[in-house]
GROMACS .gro file of C-alpha atoms in nm:
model
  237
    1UNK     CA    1   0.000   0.000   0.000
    2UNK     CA    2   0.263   0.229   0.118
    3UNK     CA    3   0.479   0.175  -0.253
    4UNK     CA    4   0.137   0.300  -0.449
    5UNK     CA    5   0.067   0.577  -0.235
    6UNK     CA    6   0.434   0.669  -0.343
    7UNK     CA    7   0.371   0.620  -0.679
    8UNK     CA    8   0.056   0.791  -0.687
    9UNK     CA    9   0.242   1.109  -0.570
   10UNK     CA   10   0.521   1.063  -0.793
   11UNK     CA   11   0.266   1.052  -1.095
   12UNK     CA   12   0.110   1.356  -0.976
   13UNK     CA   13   0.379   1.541  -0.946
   14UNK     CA   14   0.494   1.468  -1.288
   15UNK     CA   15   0.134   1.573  -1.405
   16UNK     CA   16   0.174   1.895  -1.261
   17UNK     CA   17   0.512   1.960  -1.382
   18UNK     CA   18   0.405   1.886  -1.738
   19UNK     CA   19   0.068   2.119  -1.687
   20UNK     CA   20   0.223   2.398  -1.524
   21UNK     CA   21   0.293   2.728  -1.657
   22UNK     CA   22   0.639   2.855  -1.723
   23UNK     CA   23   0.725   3.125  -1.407
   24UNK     CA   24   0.960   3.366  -1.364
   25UNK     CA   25   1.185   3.342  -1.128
   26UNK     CA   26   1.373   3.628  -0.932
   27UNK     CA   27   1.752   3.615  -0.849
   28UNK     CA   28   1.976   3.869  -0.655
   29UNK     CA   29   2.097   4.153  -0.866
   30UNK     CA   30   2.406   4.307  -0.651
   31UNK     CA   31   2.300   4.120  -0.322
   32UNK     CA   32   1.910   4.224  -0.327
   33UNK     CA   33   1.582   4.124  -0.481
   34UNK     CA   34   1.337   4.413  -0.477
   35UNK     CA   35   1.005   4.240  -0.378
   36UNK     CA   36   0.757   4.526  -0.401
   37UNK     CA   37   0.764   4.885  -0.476
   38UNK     CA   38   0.484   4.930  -0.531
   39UNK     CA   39   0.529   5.072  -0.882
   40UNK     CA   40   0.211   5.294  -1.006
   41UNK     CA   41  -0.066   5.090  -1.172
   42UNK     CA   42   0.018   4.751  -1.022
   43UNK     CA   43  -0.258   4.525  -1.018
   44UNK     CA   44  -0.315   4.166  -0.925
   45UNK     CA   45  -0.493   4.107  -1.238
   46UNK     CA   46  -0.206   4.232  -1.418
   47UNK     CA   47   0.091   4.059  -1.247
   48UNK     CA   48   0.369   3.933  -1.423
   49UNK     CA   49   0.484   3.518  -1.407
   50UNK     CA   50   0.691   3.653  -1.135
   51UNK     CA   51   0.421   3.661  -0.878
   52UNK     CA   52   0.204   3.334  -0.742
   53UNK     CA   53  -0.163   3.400  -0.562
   54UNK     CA   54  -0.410   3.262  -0.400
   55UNK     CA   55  -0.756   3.369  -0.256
   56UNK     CA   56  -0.972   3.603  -0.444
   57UNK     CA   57  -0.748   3.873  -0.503
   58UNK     CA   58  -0.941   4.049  -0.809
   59UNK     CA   59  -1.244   4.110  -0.510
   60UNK     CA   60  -1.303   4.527  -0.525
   61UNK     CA   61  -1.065   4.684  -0.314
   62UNK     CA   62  -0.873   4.385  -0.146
   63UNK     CA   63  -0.570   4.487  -0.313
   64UNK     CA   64  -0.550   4.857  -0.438
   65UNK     CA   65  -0.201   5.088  -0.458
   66UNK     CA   66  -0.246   5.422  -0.300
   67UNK     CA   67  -0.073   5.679  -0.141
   68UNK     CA   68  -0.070   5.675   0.208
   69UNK     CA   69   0.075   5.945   0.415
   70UNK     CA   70   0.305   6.043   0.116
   71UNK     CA   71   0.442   5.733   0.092
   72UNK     CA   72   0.310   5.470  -0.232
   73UNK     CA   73   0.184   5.157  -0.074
   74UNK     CA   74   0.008   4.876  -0.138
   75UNK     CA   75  -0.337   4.912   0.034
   76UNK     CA   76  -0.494   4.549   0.166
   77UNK     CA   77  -0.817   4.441   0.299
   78UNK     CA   78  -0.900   4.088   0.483
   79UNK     CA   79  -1.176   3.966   0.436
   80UNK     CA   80  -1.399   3.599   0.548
   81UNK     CA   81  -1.169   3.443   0.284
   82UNK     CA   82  -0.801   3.418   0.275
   83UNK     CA   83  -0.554   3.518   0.065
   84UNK     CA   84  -0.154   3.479  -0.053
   85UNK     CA   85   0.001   3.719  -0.281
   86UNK     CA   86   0.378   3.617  -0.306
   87UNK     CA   87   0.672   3.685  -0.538
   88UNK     CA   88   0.876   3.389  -0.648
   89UNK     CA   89   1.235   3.380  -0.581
   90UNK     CA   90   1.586   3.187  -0.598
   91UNK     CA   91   1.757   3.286  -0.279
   92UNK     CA   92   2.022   3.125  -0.045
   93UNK     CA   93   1.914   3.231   0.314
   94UNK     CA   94   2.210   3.259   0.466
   95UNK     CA   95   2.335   3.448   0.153
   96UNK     CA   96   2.056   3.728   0.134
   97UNK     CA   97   1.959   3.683   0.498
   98UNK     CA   98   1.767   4.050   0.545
   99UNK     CA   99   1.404   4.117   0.462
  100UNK     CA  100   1.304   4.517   0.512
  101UNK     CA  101   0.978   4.640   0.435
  102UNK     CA  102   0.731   4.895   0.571
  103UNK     CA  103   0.433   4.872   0.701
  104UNK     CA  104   0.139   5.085   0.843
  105UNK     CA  105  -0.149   4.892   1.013
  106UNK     CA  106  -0.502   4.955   1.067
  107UNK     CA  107  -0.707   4.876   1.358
  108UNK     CA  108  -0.800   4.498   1.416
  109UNK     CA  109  -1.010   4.226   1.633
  110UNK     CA  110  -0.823   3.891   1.737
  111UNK     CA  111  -0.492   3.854   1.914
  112UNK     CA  112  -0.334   3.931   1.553
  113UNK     CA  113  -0.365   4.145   1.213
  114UNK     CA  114  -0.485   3.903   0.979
  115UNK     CA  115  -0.272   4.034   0.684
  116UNK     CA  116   0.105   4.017   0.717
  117UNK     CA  117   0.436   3.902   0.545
  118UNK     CA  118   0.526   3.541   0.493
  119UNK     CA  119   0.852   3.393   0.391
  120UNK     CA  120   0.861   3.022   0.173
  121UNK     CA  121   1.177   2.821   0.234
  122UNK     CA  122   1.289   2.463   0.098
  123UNK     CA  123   1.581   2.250   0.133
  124UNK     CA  124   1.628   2.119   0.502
  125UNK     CA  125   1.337   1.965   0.608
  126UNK     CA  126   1.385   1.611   0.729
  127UNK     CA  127   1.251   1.347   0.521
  128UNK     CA  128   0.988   1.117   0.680
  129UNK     CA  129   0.599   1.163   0.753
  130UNK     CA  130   0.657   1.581   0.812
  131UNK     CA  131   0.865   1.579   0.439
  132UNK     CA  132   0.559   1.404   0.322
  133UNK     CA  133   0.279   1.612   0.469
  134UNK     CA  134   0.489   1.907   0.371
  135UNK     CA  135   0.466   1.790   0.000
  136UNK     CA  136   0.102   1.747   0.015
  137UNK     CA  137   0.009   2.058   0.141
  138UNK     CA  138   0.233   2.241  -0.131
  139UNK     CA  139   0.037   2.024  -0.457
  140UNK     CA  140  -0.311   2.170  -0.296
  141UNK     CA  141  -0.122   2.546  -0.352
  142UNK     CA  142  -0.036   2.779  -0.627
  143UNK     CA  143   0.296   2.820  -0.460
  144UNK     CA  144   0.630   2.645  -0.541
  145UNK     CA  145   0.696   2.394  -0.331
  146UNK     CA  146   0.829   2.502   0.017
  147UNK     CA  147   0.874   2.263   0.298
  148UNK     CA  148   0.894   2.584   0.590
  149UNK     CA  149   0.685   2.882   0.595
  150UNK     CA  150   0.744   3.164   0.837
  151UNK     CA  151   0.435   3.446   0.876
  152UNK     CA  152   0.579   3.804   1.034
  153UNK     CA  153   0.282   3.909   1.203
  154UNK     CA  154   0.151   4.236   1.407
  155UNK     CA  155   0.018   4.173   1.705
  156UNK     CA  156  -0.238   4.316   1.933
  157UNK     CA  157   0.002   4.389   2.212
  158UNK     CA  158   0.314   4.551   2.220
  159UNK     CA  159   0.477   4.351   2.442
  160UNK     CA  160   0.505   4.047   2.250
  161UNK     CA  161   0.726   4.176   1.987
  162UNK     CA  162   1.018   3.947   1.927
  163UNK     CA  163   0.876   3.640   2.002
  164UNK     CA  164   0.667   3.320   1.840
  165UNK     CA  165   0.302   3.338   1.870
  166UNK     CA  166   0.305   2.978   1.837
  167UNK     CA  167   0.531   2.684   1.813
  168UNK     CA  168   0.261   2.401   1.752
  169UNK     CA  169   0.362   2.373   1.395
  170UNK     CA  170   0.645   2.177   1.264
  171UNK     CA  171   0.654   2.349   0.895
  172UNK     CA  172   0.520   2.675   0.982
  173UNK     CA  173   0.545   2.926   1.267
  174UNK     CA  174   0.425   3.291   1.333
  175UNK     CA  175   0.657   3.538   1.443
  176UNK     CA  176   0.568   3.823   1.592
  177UNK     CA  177   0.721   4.167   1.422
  178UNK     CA  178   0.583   4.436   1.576
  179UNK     CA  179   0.238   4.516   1.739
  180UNK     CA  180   0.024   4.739   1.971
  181UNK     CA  181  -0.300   4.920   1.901
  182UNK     CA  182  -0.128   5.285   1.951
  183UNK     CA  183   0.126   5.192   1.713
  184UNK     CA  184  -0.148   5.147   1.462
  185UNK     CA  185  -0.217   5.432   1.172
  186UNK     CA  186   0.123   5.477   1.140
  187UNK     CA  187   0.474   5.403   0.897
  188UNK     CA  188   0.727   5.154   1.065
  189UNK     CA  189   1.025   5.021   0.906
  190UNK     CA  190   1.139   4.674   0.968
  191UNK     CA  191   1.427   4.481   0.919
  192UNK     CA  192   1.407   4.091   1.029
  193UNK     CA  193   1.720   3.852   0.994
  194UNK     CA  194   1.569   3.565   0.850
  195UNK     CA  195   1.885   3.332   0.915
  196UNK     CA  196   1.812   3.400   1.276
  197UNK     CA  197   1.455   3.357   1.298
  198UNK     CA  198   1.479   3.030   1.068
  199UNK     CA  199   1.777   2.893   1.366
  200UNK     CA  200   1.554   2.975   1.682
  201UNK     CA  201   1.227   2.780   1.468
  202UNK     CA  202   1.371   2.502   1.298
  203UNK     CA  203   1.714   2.455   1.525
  204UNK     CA  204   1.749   2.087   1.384
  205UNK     CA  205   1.787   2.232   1.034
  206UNK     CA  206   2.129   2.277   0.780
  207UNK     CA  207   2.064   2.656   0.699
  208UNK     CA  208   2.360   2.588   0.443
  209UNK     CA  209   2.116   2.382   0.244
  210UNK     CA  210   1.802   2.624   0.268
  211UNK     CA  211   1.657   2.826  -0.009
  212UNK     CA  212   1.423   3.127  -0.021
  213UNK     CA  213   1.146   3.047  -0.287
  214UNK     CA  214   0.870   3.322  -0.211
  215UNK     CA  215   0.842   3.609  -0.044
  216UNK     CA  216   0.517   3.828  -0.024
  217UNK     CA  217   0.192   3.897   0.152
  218UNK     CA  218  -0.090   3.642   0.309
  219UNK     CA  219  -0.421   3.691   0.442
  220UNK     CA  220  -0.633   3.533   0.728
  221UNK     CA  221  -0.995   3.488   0.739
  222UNK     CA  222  -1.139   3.720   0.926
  223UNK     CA  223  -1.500   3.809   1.038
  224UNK     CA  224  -1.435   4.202   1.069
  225UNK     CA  225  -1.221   4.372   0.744
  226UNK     CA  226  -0.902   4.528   0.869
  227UNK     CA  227  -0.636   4.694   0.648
  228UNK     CA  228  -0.317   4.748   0.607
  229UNK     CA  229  -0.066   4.941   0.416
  230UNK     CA  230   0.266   4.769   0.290
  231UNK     CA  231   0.557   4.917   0.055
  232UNK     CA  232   0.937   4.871   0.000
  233UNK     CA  233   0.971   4.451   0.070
  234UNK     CA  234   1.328   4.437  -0.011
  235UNK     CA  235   1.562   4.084  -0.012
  236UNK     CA  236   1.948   4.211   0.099
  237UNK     CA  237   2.226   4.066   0.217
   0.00000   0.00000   0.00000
């Protein structure tokens, strides 16, 4: 039983390769990939082969540039439906470890803003039943395959900036960036060392053998709409 499952997933993975369409792929150009400006008229039903989504994206005002405060973001709003909106790219991690972006957030319910950035990896993962499940999850995705996921969250409180909002996950874990309700409604800029993050949630891992395959923007499901304002995602090393 075990040998056909395998081959069953080997098939459909050959399926998919054969079905799939061509994507572009970004690379560092002198140490850096420049994730999102935003530049003026970008649009989600307009986006290049760089860029993978999922969720309803094209919904009225989910995803909208604007200029917020002087500064041109990306303007996004959650909604009872998820969403992903990610750039793919071919990084090493511990070659282009820094991610800086900026972000303004609007007022929110929960413990945490449901919109926020999240990071793909792939390369390390131990093989076994997690390498498996990890596998699965990524053929029932429009995103490359990634065996890690990291989600750089704002939380409700200030006081929990810097730490994991959860460790129950073995391929994915929330980190939390930044938070507080009277730090909403206005511009912060962030810089996160994703070597370091990736050590303190997967210790067990060879960062030499980790890659950085997406980078971009994700969406919970949330009853009440909250927004937020995100510009200048930048890769560097």
């Amino acid at each position: 039983m075990r040998a056909n499952s395998n081959r069953v997933l080997a098939l459909a993975i050959v399926l998919l390769a054969g079905c799939a369409v061509p994507r572009a792929v970004l690379e560092p150009v002198g140490g850096q990939i420049r994730i999102l400006a935003p530049a003026p008229g970008f649009s989600p039903a307009t986006l290049s082969r760089s860029w993978a989504t999922e969720g309803r994206l094209d919904k009225p005002g989910r995803a909208v540039v604007v200029d917020k405060d002087g500064v041109p973001a990306l303007r996004l709003t959650s909604g009872s439906d998820g969403f992903v909106l990610a750039r793919l790219t071919r990084a090493r991690l511990l070659a282009t470890p820094y991610l800086s972006w900026a972000w303004n957030m609007g007022r929110h319910g929960g413990t945490s803003h449901p919109v926020g950035l999240v990071v793909g990896f792939n390369g390390a993962a131990p093989h076994g039943a997690d390498g498996d499940g990890a596998m699965r999850g990524w053929l029932a995705t429009a995103l490359p395959r990634h065996d890690r996921r990291l989600d750089l969250v704002w939380h409700a409180t200030a006081l929990k900036r810097g730490s994991f909002e959860d460790r129950a996950g073995q391929t994915g874990h929330h980190y939390i960036q930044r938070g507080g309700r009277e730090n909403t409604a206005s511009w912060w800029l962030e810089t996160a060392d994703l070597a370091d993050l990736y050590a303190r949630a997967w210790p067990d891992d060879d960062q030499g053998r980790v890659g950085i395959v997406f980078i971009g923007i994700a969406a919970q499901p949330a009853a009440t709409p909250a927004q937020a304002h995100v510009s200048g995602i930048l890769l560097s090393r």
